[in-house]
PDB file of N, CA and C in Angstrom:
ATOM      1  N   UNK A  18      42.161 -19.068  25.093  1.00 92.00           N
ATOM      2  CA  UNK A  18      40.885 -18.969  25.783  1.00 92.00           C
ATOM      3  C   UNK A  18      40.026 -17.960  25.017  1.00 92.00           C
ATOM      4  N   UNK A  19      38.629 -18.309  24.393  1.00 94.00           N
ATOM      5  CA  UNK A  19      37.838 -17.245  24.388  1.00 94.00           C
ATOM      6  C   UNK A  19      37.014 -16.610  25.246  1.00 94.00           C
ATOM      7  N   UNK A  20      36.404 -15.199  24.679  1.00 94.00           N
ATOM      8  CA  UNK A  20      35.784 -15.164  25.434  1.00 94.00           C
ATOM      9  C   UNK A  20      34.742 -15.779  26.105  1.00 94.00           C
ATOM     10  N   UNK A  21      34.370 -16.329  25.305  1.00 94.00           N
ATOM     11  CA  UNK A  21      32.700 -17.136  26.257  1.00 94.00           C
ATOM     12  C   UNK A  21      33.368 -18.431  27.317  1.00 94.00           C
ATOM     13  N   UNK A  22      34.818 -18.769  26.600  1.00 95.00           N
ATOM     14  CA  UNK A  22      35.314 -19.661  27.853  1.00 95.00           C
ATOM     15  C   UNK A  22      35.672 -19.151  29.112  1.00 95.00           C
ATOM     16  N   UNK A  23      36.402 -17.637  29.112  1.00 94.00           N
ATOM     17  CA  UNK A  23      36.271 -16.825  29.981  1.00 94.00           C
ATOM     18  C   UNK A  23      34.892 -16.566  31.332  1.00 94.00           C
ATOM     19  N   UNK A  24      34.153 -16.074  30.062  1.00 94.00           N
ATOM     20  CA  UNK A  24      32.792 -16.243  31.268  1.00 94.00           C
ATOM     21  C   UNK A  24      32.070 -17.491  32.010  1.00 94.00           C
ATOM     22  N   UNK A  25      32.516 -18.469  30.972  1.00 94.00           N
ATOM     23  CA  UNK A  25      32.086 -19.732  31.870  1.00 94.00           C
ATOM     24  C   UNK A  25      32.790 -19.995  32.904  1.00 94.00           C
ATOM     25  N   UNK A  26      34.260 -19.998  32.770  1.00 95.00           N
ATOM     26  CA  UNK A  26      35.078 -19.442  34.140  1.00 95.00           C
ATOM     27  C   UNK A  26      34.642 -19.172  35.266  1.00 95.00           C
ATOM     28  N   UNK A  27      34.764 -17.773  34.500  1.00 94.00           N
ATOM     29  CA  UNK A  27      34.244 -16.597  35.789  1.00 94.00           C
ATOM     30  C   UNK A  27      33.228 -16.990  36.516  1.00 94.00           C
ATOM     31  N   UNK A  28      32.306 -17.541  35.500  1.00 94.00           N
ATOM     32  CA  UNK A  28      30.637 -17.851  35.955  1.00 94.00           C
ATOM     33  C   UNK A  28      31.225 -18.907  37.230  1.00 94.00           C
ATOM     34  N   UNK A  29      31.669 -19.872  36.631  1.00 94.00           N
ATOM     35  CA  UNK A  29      31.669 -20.814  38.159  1.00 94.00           C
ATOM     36  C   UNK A  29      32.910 -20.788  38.860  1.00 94.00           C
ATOM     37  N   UNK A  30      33.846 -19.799  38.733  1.00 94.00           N
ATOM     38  CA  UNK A  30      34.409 -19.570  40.352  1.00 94.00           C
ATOM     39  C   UNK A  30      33.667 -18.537  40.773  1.00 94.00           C
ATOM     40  N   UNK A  31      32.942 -17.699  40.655  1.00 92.00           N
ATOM     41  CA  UNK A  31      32.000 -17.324  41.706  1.00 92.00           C
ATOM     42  C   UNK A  31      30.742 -17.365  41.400  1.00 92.00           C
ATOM     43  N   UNK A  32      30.479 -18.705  41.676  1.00 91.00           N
ATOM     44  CA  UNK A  32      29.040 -19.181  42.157  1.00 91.00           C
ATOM     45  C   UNK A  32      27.711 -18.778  42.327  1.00 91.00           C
ATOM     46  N   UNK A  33      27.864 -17.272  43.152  1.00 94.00           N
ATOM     47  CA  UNK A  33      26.778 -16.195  43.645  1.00 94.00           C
ATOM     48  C   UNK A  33      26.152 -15.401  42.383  1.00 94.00           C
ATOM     49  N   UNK A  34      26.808 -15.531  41.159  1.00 92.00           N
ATOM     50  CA  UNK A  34      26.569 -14.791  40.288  1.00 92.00           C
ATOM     51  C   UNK A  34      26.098 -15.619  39.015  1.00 92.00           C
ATOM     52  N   UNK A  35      25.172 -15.290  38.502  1.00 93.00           N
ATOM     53  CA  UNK A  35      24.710 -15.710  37.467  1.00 93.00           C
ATOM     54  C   UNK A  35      25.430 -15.670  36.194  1.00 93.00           C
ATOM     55  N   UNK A  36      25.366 -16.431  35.346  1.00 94.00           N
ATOM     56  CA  UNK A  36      26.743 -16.135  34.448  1.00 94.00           C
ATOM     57  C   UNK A  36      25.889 -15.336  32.999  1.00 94.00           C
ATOM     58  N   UNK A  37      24.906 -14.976  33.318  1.00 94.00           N
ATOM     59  CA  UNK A  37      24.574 -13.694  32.246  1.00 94.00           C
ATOM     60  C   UNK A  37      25.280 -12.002  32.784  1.00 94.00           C
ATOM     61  N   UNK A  38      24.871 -12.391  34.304  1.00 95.00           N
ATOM     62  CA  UNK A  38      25.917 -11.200  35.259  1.00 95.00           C
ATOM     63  C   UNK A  38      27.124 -11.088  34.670  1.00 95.00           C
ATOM     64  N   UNK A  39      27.761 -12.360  35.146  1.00 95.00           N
ATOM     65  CA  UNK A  39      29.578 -12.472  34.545  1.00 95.00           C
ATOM     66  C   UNK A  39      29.898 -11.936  32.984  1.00 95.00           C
ATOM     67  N   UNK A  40      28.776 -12.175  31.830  1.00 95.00           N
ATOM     68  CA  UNK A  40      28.670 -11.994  30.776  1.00 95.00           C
ATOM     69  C   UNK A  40      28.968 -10.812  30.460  1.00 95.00           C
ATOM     70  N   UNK A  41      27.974  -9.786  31.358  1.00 96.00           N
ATOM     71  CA  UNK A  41      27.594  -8.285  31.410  1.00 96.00           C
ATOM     72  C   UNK A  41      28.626  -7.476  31.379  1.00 96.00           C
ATOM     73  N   UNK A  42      29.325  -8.056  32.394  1.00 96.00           N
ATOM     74  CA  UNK A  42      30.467  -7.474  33.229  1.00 96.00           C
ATOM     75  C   UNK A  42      31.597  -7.553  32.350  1.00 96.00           C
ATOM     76  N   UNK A  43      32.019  -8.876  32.038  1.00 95.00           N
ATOM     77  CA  UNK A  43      32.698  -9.044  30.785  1.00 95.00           C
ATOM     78  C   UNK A  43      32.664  -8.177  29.201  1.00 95.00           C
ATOM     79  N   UNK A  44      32.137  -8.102  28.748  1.00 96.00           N
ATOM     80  CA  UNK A  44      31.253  -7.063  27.681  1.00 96.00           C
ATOM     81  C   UNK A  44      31.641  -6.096  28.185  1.00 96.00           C
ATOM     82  N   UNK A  45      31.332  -5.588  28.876  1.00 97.00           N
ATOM     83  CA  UNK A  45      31.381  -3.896  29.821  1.00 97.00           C
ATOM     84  C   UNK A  45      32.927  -3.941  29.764  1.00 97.00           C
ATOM     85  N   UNK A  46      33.897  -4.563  29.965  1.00 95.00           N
ATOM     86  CA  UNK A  46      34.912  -4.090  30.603  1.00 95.00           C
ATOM     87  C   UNK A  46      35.680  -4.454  29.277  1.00 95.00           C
ATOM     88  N   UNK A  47      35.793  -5.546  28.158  1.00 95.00           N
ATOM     89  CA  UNK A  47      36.191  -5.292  27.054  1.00 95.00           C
ATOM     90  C   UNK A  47      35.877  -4.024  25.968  1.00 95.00           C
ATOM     91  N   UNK A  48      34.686  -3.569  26.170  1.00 96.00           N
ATOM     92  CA  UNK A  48      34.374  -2.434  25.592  1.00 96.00           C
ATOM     93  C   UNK A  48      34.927  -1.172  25.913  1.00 96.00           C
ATOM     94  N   UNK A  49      35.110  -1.220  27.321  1.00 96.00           N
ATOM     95  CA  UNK A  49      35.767  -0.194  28.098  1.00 96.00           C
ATOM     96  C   UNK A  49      37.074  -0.195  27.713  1.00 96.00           C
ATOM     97  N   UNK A  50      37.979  -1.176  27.694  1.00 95.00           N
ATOM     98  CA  UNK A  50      39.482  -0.883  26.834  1.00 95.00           C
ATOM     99  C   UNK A  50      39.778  -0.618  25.738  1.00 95.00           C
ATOM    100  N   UNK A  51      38.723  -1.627  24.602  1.00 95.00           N
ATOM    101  CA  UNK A  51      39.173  -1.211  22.920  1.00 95.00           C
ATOM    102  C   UNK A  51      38.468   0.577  23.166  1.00 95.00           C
ATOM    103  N   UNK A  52      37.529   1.040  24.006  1.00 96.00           N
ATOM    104  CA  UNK A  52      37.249   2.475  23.372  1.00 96.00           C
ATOM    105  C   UNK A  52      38.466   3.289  24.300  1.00 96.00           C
ATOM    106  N   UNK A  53      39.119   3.148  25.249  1.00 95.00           N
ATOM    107  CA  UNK A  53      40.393   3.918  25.678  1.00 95.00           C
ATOM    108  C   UNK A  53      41.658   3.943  24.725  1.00 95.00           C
ATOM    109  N   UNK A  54      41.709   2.469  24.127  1.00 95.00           N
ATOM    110  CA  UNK A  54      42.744   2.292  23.036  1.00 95.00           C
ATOM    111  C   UNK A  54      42.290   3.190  22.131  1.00 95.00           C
ATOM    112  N   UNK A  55      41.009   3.060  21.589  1.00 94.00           N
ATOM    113  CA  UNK A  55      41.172   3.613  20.449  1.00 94.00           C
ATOM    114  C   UNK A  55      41.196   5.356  20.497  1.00 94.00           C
ATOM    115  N   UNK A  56      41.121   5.769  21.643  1.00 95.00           N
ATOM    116  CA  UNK A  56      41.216   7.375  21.937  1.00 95.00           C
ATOM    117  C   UNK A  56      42.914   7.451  22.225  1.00 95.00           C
ATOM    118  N   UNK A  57      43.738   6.324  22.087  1.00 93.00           N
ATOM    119  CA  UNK A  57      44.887   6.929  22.287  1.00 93.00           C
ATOM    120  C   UNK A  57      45.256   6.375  23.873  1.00 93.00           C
ATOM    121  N   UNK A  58      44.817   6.234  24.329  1.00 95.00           N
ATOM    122  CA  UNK A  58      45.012   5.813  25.398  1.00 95.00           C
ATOM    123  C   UNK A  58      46.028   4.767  26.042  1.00 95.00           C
ATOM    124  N   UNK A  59      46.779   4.381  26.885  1.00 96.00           N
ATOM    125  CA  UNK A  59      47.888   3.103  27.410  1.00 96.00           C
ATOM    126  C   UNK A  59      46.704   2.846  28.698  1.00 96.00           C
ATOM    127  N   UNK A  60      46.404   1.589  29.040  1.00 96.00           N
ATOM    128  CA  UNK A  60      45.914   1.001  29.831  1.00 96.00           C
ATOM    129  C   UNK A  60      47.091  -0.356  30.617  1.00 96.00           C
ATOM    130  N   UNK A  61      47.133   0.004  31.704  1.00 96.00           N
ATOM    131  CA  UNK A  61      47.721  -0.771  32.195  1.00 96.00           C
ATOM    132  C   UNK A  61      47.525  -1.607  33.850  1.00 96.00           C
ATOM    133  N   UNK A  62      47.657  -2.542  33.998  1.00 94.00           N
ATOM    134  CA  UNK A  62      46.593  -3.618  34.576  1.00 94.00           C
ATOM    135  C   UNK A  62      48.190  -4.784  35.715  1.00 94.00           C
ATOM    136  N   UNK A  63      48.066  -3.826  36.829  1.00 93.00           N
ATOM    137  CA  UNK A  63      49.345  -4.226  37.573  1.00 93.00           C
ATOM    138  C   UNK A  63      49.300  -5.642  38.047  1.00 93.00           C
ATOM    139  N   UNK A  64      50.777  -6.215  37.579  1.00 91.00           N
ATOM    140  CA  UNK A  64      50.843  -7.707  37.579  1.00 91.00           C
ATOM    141  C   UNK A  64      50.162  -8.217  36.644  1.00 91.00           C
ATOM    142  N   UNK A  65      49.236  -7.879  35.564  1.00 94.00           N
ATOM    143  CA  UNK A  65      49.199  -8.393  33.691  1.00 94.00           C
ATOM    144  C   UNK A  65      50.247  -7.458  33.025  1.00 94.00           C
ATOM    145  N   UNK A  66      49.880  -6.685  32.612  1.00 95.00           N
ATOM    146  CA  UNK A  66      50.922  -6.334  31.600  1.00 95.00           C
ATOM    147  C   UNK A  66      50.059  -4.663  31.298  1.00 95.00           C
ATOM    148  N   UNK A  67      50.601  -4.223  30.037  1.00 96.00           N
ATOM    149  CA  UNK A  67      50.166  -2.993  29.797  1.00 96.00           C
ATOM    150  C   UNK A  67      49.986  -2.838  28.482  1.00 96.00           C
ATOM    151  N   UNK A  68      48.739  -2.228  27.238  1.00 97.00           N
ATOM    152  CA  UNK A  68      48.532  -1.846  26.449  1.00 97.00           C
ATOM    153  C   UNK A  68      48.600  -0.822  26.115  1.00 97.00           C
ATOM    154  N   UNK A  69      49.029  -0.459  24.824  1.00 96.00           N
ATOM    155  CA  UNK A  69      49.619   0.748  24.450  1.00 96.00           C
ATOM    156  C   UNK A  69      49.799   0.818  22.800  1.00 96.00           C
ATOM    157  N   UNK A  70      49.576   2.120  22.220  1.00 95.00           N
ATOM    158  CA  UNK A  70      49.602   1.735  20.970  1.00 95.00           C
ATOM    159  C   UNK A  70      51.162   2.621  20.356  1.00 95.00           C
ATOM    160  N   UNK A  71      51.777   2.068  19.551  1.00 96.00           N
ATOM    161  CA  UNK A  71      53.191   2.649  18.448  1.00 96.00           C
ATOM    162  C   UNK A  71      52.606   2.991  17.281  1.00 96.00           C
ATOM    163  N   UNK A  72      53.052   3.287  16.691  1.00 95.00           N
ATOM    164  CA  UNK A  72      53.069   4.090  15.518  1.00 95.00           C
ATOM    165  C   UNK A  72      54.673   3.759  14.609  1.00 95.00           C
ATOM    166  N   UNK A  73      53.848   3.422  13.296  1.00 95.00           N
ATOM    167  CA  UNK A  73      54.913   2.977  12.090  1.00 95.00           C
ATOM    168  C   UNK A  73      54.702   4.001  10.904  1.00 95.00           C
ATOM    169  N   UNK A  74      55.599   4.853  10.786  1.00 96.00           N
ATOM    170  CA  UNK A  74      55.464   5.452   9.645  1.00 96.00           C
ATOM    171  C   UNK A  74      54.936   4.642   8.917  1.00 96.00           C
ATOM    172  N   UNK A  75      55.076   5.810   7.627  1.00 96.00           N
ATOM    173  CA  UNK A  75      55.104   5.320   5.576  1.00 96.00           C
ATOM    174  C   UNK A  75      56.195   5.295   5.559  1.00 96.00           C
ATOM    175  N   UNK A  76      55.972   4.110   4.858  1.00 95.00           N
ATOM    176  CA  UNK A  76      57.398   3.635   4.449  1.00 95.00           C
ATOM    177  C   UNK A  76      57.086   2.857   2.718  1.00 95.00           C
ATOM    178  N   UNK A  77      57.950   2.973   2.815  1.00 95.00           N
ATOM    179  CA  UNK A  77      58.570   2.320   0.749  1.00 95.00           C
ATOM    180  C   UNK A  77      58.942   0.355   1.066  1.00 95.00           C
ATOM    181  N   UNK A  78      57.432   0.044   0.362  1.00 94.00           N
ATOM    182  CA  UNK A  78      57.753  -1.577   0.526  1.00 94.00           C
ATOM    183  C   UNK A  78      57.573  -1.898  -1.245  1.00 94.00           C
ATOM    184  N   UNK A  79      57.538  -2.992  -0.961  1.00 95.00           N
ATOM    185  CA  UNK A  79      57.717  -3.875  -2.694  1.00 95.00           C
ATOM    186  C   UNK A  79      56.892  -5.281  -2.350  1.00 95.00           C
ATOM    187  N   UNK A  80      56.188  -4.663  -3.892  1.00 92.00           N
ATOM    188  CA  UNK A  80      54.702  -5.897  -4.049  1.00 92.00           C
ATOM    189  C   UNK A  80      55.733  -7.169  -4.126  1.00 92.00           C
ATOM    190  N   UNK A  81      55.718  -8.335  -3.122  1.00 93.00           N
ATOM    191  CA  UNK A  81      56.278  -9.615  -3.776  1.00 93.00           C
ATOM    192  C   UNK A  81      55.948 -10.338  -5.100  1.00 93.00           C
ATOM    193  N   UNK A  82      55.048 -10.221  -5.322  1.00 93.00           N
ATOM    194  CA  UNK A  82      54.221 -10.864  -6.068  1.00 93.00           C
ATOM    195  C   UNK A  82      54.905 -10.100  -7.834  1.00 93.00           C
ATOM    196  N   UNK A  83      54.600  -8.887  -7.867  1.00 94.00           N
ATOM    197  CA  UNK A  83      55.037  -8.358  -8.868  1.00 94.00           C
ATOM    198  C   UNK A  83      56.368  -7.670  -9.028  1.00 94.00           C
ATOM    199  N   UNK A  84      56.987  -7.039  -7.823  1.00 92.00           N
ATOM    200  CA  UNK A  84      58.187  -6.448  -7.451  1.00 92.00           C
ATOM    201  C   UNK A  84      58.077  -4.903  -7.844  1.00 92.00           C
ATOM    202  N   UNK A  85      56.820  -4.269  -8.035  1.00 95.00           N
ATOM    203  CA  UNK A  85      56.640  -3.256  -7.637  1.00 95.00           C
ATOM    204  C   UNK A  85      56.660  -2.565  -6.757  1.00 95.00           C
ATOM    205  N   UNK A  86      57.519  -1.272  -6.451  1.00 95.00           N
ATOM    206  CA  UNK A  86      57.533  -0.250  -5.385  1.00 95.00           C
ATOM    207  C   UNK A  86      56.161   0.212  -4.733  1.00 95.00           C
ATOM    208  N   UNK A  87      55.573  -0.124  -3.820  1.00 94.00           N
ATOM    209  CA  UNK A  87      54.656   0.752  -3.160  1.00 94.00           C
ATOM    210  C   UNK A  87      55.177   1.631  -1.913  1.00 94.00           C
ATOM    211  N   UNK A  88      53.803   2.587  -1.707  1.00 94.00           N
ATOM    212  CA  UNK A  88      54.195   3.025  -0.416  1.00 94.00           C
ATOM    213  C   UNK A  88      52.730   2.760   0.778  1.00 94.00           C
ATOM    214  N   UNK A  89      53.403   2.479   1.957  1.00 93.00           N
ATOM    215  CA  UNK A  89      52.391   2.326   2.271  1.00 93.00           C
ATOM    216  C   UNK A  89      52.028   3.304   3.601  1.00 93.00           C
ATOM    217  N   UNK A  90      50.853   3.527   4.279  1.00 95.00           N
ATOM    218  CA  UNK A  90      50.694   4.380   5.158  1.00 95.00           C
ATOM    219  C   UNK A  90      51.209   3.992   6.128  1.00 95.00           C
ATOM    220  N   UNK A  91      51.359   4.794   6.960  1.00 95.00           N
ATOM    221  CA  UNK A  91      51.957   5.449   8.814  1.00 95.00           C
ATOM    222  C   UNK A  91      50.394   4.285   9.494  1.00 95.00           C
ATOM    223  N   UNK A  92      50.408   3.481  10.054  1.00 95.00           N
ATOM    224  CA  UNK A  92      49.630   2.911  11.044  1.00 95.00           C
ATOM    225  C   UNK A  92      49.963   3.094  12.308  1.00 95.00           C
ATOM    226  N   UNK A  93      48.868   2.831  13.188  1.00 95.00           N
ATOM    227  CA  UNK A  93      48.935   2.811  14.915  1.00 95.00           C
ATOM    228  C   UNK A  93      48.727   0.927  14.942  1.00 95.00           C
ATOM    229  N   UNK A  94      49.360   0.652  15.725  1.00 95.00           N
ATOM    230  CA  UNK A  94      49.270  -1.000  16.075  1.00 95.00           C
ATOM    231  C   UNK A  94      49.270  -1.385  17.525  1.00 95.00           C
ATOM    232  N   UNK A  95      49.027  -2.028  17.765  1.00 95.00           N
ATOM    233  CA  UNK A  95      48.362  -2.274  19.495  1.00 95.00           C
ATOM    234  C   UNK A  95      49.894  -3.015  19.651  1.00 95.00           C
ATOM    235  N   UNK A  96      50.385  -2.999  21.379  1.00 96.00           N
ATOM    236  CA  UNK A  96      51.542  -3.411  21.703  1.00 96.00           C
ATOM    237  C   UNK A  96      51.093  -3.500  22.892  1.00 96.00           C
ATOM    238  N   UNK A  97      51.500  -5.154  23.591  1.00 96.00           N
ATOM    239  CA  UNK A  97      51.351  -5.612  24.853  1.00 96.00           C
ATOM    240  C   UNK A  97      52.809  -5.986  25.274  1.00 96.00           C
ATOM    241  N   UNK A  98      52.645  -5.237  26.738  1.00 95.00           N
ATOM    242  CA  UNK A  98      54.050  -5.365  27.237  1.00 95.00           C
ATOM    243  C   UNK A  98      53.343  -6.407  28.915  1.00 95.00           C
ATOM    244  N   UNK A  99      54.005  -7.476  29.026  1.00 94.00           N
ATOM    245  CA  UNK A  99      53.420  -8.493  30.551  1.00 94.00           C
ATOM    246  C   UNK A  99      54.125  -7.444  31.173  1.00 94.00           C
ATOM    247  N   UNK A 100      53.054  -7.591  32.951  1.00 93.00           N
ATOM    248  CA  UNK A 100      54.324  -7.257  33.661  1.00 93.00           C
ATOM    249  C   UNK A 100      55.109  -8.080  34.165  1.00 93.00           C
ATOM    250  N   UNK A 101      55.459  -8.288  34.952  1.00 92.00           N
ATOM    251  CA  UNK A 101      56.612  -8.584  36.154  1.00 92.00           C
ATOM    252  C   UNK A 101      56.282  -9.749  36.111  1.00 92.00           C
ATOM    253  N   UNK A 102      55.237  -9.748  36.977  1.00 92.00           N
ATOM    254  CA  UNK A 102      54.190 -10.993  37.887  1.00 92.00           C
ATOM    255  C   UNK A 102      53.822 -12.049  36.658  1.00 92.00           C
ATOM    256  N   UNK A 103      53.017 -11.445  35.739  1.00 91.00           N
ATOM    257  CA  UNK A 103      53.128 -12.684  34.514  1.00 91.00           C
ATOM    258  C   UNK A 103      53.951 -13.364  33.858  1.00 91.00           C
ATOM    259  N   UNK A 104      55.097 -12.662  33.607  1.00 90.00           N
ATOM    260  CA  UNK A 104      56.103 -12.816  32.730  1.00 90.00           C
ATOM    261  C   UNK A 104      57.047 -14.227  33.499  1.00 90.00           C
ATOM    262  N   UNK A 105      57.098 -13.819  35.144  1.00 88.00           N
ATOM    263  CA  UNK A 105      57.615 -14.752  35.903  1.00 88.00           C
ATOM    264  C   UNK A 105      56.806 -16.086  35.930  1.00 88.00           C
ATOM    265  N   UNK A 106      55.524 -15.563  36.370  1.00 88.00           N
ATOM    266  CA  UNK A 106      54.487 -16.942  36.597  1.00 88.00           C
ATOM    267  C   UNK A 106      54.874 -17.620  35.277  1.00 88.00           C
ATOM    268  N   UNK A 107      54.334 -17.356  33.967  1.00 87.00           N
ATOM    269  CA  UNK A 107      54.869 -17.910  32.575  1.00 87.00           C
ATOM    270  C   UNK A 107      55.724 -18.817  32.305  1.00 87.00           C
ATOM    271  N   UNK A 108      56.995 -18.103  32.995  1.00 82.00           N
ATOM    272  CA  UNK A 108      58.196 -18.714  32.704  1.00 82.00           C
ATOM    273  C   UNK A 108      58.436 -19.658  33.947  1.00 82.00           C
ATOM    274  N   UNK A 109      57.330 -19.584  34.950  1.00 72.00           N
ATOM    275  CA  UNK A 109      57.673 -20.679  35.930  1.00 72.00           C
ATOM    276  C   UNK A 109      57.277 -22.325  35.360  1.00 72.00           C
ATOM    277  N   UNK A 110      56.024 -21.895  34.887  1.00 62.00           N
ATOM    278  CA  UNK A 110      54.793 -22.268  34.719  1.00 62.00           C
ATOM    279  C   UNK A 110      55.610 -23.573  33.373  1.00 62.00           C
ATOM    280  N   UNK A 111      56.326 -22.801  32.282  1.00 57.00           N
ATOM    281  CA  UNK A 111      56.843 -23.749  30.828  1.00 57.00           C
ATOM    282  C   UNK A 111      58.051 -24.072  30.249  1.00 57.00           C
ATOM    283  N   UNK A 112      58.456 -23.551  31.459  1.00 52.00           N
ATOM    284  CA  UNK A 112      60.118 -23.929  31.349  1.00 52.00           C
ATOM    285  C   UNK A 112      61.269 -24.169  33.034  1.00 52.00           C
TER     286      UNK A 112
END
């Protein structure tokens, strides 16, 4: 789903709202998580799941291509954990 399929969604299960509203709101509240993530932050959203970021050292990899030793930097990487409620619905839902 993207986002704009999202807001068309949203837009028409509730009706009362204009879907530039739904738009707004949408925008607003994606913006509101990538800037908590990116301060470090775990956001977590009971019965979805929870965001949170790990951390991978430097570590010693090798160019495939040439088979040269590099090293490469320590990154932060985004990690989604479902909760409960999704993980079940999911697995009701495709198997």
């Amino acid at each position: 789903m993207t986002r704009s399929e999202l807001i068309t969604q949203m837009a028409n299960r509730q009706e009362h709202l204009p879907e530039a509203d739904v738009e707004v709101v949408v925008k607003a509240l994606l913006n509101l998580l990538r800037e908590s993530l990116a301060n470090g932050e775990r956001i977590e959203v009971r019965g979805f799941g929870s965001f949170s970021l790990h951390y991978r050292p430097p570590r010693q990899a090798r160019n495939p291509k040439t088979g040269e030793t590099v090293f490469t930097a320590g990154k932060h990487y985004l990690h989604f954990k479902p909760g409960k409620e999704l993980r079940e619905r999911v697995n009701f839902v495709y198997f």
